PDB file of C-alpha atoms in Angstrom:
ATOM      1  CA  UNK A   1      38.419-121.399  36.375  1.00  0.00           C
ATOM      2  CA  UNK A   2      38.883-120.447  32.831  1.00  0.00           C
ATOM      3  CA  UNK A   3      35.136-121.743  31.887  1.00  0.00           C
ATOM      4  CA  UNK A   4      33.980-119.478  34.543  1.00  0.00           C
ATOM      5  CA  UNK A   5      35.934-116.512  33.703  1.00  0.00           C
ATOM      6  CA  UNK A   6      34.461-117.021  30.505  1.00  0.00           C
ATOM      7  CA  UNK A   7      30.880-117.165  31.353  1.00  0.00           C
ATOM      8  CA  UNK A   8      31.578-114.268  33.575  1.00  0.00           C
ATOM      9  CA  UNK A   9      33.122-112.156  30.907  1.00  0.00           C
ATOM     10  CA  UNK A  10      30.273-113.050  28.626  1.00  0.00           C
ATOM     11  CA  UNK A  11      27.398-111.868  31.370  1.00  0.00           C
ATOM     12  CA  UNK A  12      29.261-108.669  31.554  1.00  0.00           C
ATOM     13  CA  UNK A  13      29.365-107.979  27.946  1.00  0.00           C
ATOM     14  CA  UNK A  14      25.897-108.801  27.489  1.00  0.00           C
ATOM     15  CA  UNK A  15      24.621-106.733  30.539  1.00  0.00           C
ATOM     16  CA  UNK A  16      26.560-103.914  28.725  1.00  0.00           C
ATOM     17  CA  UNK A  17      24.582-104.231  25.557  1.00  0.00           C
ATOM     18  CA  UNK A  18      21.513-103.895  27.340  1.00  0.00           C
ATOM     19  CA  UNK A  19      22.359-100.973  29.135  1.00  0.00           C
ATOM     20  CA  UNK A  20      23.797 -99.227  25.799  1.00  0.00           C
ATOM     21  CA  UNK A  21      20.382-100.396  24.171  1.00  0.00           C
ATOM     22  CA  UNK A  22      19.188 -98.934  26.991  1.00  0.00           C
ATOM     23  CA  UNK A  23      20.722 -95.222  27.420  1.00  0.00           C
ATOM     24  CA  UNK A  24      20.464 -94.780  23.216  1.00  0.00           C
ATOM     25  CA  UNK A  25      16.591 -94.821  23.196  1.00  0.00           C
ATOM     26  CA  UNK A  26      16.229 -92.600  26.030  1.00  0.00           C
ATOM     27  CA  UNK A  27      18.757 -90.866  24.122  1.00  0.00           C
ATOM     28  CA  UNK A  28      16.701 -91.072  21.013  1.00  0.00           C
ATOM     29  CA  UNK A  29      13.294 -90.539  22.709  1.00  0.00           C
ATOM     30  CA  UNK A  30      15.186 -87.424  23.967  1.00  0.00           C
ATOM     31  CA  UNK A  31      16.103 -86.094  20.729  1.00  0.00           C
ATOM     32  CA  UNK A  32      12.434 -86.801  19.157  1.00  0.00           C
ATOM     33  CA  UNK A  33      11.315 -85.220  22.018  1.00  0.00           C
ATOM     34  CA  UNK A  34      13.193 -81.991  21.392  1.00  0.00           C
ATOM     35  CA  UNK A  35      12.669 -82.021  17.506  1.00  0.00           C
ATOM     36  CA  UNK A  36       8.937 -82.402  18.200  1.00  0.00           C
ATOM     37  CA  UNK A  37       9.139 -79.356  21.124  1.00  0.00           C
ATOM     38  CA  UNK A  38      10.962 -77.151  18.982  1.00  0.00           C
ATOM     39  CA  UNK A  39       8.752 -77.657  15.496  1.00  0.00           C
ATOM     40  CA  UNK A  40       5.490 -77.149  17.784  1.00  0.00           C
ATOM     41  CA  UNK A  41       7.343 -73.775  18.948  1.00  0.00           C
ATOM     42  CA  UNK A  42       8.659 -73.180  15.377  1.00  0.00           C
ATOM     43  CA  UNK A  43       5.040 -73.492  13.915  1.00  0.00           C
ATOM     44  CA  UNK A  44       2.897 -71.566  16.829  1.00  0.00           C
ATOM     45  CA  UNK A  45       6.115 -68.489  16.061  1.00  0.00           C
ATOM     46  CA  UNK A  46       4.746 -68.569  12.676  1.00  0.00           C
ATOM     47  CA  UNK A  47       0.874 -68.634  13.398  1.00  0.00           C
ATOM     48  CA  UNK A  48       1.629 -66.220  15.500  1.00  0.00           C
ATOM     49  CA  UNK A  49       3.225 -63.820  13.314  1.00  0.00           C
ATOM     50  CA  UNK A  50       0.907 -64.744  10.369  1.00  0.00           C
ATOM     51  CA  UNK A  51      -1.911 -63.748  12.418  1.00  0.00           C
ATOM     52  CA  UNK A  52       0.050 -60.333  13.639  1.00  0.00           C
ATOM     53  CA  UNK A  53       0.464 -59.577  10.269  1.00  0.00           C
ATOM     54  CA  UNK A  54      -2.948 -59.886   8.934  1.00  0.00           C
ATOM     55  CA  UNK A  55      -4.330 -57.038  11.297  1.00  0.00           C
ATOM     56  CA  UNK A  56      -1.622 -54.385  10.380  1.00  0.00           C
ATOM     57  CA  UNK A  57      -2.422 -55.130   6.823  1.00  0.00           C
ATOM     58  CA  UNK A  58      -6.094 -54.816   7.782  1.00  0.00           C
ATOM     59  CA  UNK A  59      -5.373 -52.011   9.447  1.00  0.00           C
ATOM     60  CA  UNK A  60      -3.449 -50.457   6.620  1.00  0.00           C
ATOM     61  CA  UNK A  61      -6.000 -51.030   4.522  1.00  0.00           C
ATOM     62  CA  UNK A  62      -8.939 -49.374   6.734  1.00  0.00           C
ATOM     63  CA  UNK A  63      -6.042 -46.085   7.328  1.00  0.00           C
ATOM     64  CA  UNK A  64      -5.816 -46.092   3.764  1.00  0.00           C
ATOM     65  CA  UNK A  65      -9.598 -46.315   2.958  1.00  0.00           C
ATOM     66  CA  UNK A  66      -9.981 -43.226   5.391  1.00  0.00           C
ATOM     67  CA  UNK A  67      -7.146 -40.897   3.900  1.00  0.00           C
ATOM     68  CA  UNK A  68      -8.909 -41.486   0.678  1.00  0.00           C
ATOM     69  CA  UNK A  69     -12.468 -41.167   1.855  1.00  0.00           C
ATOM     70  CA  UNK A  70     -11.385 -37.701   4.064  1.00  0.00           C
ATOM     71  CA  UNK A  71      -9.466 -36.536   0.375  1.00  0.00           C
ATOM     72  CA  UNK A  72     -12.174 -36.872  -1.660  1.00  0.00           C
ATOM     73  CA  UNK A  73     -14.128 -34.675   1.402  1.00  0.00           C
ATOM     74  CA  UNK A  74     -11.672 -32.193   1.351  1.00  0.00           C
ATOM     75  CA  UNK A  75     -11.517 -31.927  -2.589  1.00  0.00           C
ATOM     76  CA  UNK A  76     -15.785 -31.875  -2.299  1.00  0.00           C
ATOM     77  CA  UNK A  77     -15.458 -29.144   0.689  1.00  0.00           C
ATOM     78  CA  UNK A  78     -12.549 -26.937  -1.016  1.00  0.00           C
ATOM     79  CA  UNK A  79     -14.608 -27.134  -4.730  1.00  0.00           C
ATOM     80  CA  UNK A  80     -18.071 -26.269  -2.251  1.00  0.00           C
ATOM     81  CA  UNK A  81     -15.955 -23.217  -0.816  1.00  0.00           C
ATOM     82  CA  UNK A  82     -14.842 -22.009  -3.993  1.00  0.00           C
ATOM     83  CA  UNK A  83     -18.305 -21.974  -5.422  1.00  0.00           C
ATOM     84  CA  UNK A  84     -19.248 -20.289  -2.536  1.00  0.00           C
ATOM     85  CA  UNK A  85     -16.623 -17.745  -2.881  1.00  0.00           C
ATOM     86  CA  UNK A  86     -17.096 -17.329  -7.002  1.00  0.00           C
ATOM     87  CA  UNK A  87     -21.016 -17.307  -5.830  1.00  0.00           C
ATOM     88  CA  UNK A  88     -20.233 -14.025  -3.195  1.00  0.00           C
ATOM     89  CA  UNK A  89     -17.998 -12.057  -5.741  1.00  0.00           C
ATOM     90  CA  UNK A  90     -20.160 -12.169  -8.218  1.00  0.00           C
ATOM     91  CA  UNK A  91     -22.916 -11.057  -5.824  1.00  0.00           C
ATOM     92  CA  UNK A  92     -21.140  -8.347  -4.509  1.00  0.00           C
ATOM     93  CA  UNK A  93     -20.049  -7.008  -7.866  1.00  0.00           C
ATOM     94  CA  UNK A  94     -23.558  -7.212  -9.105  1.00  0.00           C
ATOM     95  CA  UNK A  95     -24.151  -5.527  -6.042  1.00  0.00           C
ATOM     96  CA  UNK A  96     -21.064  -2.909  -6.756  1.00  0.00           C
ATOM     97  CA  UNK A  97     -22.434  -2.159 -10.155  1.00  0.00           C
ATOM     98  CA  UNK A  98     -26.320  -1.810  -8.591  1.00  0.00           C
ATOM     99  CA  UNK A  99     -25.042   0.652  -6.310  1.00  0.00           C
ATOM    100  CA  UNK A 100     -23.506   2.857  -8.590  1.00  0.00           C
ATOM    101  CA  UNK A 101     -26.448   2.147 -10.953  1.00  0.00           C
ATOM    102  CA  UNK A 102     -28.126   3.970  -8.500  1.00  0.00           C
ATOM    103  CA  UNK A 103     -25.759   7.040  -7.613  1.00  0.00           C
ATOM    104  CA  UNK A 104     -25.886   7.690 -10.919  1.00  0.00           C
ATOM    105  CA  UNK A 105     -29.716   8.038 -11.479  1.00  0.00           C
ATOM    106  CA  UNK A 106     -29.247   9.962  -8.031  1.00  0.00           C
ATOM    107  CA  UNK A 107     -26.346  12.253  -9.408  1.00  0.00           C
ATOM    108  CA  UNK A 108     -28.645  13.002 -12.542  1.00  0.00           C
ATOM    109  CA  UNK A 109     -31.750  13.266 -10.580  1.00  0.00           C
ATOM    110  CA  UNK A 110     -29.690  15.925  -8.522  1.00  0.00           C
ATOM    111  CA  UNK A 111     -28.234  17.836 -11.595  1.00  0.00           C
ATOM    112  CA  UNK A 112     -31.885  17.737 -13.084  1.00  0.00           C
ATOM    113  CA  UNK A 113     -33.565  19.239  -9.958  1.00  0.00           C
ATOM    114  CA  UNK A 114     -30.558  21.832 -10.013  1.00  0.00           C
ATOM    115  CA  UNK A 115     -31.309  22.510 -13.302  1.00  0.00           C
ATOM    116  CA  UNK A 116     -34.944  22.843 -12.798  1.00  0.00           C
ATOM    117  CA  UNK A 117     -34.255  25.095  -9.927  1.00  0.00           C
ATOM    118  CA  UNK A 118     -32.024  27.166 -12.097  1.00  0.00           C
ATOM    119  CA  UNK A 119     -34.715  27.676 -14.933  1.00  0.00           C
ATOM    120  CA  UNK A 120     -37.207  28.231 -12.349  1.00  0.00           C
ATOM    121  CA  UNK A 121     -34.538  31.087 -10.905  1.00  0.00           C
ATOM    122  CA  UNK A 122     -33.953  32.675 -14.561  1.00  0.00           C
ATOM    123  CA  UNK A 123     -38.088  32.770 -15.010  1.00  0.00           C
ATOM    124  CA  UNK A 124     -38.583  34.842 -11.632  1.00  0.00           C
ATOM    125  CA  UNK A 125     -35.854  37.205 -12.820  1.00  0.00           C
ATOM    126  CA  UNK A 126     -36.442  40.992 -13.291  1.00  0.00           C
ATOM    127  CA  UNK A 127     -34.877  42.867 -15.984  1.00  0.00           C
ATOM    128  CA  UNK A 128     -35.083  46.546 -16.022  1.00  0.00           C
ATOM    129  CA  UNK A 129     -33.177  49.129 -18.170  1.00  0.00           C
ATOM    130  CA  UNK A 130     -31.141  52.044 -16.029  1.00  0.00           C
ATOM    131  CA  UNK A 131     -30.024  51.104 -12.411  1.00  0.00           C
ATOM    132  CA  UNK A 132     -28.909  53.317  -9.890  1.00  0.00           C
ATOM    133  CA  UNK A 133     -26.121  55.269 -11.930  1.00  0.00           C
ATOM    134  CA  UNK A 134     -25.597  56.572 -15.749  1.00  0.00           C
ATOM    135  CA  UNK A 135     -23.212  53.760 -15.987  1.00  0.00           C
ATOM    136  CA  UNK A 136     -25.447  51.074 -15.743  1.00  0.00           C
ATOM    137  CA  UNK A 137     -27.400  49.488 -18.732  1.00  0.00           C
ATOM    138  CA  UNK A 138     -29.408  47.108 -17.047  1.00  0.00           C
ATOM    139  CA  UNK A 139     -30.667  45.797 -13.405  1.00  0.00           C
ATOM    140  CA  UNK A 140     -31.796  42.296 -12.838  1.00  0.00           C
ATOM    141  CA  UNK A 141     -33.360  41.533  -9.652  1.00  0.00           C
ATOM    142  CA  UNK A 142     -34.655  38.017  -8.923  1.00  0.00           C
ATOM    143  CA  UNK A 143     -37.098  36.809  -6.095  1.00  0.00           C
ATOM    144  CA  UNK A 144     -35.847  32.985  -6.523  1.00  0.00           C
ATOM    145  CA  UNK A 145     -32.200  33.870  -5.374  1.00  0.00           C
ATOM    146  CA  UNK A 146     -31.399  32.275  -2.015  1.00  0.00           C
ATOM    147  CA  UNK A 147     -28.466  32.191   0.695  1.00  0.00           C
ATOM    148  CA  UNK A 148     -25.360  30.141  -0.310  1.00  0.00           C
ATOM    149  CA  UNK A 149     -24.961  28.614   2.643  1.00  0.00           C
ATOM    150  CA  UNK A 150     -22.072  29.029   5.139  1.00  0.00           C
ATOM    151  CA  UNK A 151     -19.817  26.967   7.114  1.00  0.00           C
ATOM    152  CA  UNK A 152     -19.335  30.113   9.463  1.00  0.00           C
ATOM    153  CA  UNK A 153     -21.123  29.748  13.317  1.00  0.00           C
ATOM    154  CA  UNK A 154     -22.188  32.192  15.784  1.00  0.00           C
ATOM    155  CA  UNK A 155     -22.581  36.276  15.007  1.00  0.00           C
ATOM    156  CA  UNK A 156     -21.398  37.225  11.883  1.00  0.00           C
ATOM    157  CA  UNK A 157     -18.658  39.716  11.922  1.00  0.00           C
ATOM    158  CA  UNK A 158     -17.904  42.414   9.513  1.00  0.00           C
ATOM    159  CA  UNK A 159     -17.158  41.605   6.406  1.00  0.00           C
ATOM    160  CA  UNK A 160     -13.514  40.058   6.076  1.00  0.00           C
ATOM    161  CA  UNK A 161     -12.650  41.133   2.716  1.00  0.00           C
ATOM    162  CA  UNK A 162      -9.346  39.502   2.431  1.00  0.00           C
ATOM    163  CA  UNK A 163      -8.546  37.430  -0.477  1.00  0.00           C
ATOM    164  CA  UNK A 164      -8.786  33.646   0.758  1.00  0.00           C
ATOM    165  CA  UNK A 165     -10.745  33.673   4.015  1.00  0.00           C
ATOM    166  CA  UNK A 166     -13.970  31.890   4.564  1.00  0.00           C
ATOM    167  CA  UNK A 167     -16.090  35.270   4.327  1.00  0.00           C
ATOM    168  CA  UNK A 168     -14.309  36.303   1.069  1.00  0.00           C
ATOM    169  CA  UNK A 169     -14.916  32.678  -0.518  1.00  0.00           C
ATOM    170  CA  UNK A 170     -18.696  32.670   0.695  1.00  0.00           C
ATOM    171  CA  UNK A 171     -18.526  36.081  -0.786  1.00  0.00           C
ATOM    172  CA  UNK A 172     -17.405  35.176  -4.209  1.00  0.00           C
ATOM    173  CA  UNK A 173     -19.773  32.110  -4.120  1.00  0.00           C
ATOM    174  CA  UNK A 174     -22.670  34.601  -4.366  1.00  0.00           C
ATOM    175  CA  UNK A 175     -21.516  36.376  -6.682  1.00  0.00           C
ATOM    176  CA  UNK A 176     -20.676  33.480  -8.805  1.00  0.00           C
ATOM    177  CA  UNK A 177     -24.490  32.312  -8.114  1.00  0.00           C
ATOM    178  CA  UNK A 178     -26.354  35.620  -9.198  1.00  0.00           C
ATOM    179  CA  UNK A 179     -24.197  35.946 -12.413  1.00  0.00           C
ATOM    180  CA  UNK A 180     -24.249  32.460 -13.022  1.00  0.00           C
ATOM    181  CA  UNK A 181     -20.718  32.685 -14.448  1.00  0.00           C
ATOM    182  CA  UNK A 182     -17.850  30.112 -13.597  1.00  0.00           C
ATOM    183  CA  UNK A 183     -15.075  31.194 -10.762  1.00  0.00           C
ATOM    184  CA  UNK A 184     -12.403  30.677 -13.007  1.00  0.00           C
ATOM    185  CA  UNK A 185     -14.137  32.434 -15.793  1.00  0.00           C
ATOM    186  CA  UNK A 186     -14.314  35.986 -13.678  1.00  0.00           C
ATOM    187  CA  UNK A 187     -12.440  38.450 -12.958  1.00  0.00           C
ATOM    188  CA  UNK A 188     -13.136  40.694  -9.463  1.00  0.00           C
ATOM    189  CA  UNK A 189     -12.090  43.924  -9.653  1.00  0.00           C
ATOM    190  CA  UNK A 190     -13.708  44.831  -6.463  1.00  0.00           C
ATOM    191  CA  UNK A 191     -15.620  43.411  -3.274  1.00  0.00           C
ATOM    192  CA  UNK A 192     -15.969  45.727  -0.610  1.00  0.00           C
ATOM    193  CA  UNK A 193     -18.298  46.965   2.293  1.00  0.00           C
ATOM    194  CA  UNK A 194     -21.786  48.367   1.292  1.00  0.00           C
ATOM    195  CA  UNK A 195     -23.099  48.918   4.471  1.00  0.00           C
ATOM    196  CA  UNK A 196     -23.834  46.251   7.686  1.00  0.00           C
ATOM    197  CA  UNK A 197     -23.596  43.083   6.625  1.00  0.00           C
ATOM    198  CA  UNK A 198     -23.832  44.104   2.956  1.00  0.00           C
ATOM    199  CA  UNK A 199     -20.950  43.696  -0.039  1.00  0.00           C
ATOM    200  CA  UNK A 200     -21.253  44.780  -3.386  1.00  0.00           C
ATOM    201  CA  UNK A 201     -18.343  43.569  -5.785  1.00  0.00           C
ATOM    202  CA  UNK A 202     -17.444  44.443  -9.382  1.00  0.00           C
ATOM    203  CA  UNK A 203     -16.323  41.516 -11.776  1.00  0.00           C
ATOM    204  CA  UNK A 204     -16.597  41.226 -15.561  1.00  0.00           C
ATOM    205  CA  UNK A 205     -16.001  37.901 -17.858  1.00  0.00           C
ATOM    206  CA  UNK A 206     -12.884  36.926 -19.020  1.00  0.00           C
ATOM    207  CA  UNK A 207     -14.853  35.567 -22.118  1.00  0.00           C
ATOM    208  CA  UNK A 208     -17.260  38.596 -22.946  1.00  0.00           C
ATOM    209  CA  UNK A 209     -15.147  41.305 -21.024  1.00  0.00           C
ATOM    210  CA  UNK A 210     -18.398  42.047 -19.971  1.00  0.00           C
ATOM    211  CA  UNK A 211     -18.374  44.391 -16.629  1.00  0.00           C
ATOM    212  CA  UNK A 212     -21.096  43.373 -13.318  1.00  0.00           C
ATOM    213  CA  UNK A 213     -21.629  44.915 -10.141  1.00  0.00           C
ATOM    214  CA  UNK A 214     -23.086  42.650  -7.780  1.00  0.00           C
ATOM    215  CA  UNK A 215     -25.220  43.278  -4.618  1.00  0.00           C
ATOM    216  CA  UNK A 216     -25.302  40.943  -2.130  1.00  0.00           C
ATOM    217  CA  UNK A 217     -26.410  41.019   1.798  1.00  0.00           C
ATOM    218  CA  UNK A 218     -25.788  38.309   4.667  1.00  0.00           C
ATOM    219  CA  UNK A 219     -28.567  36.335   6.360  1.00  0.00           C
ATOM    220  CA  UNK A 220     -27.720  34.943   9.562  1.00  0.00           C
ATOM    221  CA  UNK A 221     -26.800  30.932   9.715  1.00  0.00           C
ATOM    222  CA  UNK A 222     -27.790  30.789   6.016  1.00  0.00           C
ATOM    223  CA  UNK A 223     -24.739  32.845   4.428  1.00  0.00           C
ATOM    224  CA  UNK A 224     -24.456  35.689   1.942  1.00  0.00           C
ATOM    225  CA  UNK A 225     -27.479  36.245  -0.710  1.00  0.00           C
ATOM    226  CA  UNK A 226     -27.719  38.028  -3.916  1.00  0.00           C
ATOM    227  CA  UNK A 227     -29.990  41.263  -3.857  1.00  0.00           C
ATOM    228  CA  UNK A 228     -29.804  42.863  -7.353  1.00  0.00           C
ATOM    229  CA  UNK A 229     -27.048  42.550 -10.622  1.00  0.00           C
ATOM    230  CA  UNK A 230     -26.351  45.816 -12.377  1.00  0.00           C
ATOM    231  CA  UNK A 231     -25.145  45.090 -16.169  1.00  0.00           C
ATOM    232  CA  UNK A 232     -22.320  47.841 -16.575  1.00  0.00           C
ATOM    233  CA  UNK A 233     -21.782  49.834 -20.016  1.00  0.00           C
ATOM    234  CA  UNK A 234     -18.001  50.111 -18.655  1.00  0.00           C
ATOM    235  CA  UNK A 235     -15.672  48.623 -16.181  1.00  0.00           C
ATOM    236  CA  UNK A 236     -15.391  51.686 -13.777  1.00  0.00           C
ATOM    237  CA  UNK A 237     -13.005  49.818 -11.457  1.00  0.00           C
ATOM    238  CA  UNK A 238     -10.479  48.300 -14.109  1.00  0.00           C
TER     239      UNK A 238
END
């Protein structure tokens, strides 16, 4: 009995070796299993990510290739513009200073034509000793003297000799025209009716003291016009 307990015992334990021999290398094929699973997954994470990261770098490098390339447009457009804008002031200044280049040779051509017209008047004039009372010393009577001009429409009333009005002004404006003295440089002693549509007014210079009567008749829609300018020895309405 005891030889075959032994033998028994023996079978067993050796049976149990085997089968712990056994369930460690499936055990160990299991764990190099896993280790190779997981360092396959490991590695493929990082090839992965390796080759995510490459394109965003790419890509950075591409957005930042573009913000550069569209900055140096927009410095090349804004300097263009601003040429462009220098280029159209300074054309339209030249353009300013043309302009009044040329009002002013018009504004002298004007002035010289007045004057011509105005040493053309003084040649036509007329002087005769006497006029038409003992008080006059000279008459001046001049073929080249022409309507003012009047902003006045339709029929011409009666003379409106009150100070300020439109007739008075238009008035004074001939009177100012025959004498050829300056507004402010006259005195009017007296502008009143001569007759239809006829004034005569008496004046003398502030400067000379030197007396005028001046006669002076309307023409319709061209305004009052000097007729004759009697050279007084005396103011007789002072």
């Amino acid at each position: 009995m005891d030889g075959r307990d032994t033998i028994s015992r023996s079978g067993k334990r050796a049976k149990k070796r085997k089968t712990n021999i056994i369930l460690n290398s499936l055990i160990a094929i299991v764990l190099v299993l896993i280790i190779v699973v997981a360092t396959s997954i490991f590695a493929g994470g990082n090839d992965e990510a390796a080759s995510n990261d490459q394109p965003v770098e790419e890509k950075s490098e591409t957005t930042d290739k573009v913000k550069n390339s569209n900055s140096e447009k927009e410095k090349s457009q804004s300097g263009k513009e601003s040429k462009n804008s220098a280029e159209r002031k300074e054309k339209a200044a030249n353009q300013s200073e043309s302009k009044k280049s040329d009002d002013n040779v018009d504004d002298e051509s004007s002035k010289e034509q007045e004057e011509e017209a105005d040493d053309e008047n003084e040649d036509q004039a007329v002087v005769t000793e006497g006029g038409s009372d003992p008080n006059v010393k000279n008459t001046i009577v001049n073929p080249g003297w022409k309507p003012v001009g009047t902003s006045q429409t339709g029929e011409h009333p009666a003379g409106v000799y009150e100070q300020g009005s439109t007739d008075w002004q238009e008035m004074i404006q001939a009177v100012t025209y025959a004498t050829g003295l300056d507004e402010n440089n006259m005195t009017v002693w007296r502008l009143e009716n001569n007759g239809t549509n006829r004034s005569v007014a008496t004046i003398t210079a502030k400067d000379t003291k030197q007396p005028f009567r001046v006669y002076i008749e309307w023409v319709d829609q061209q305004g009052w016009k000097p007729v004759r300018v009697e050279e007084l020895i005396e103011n007789d309405k002072g």
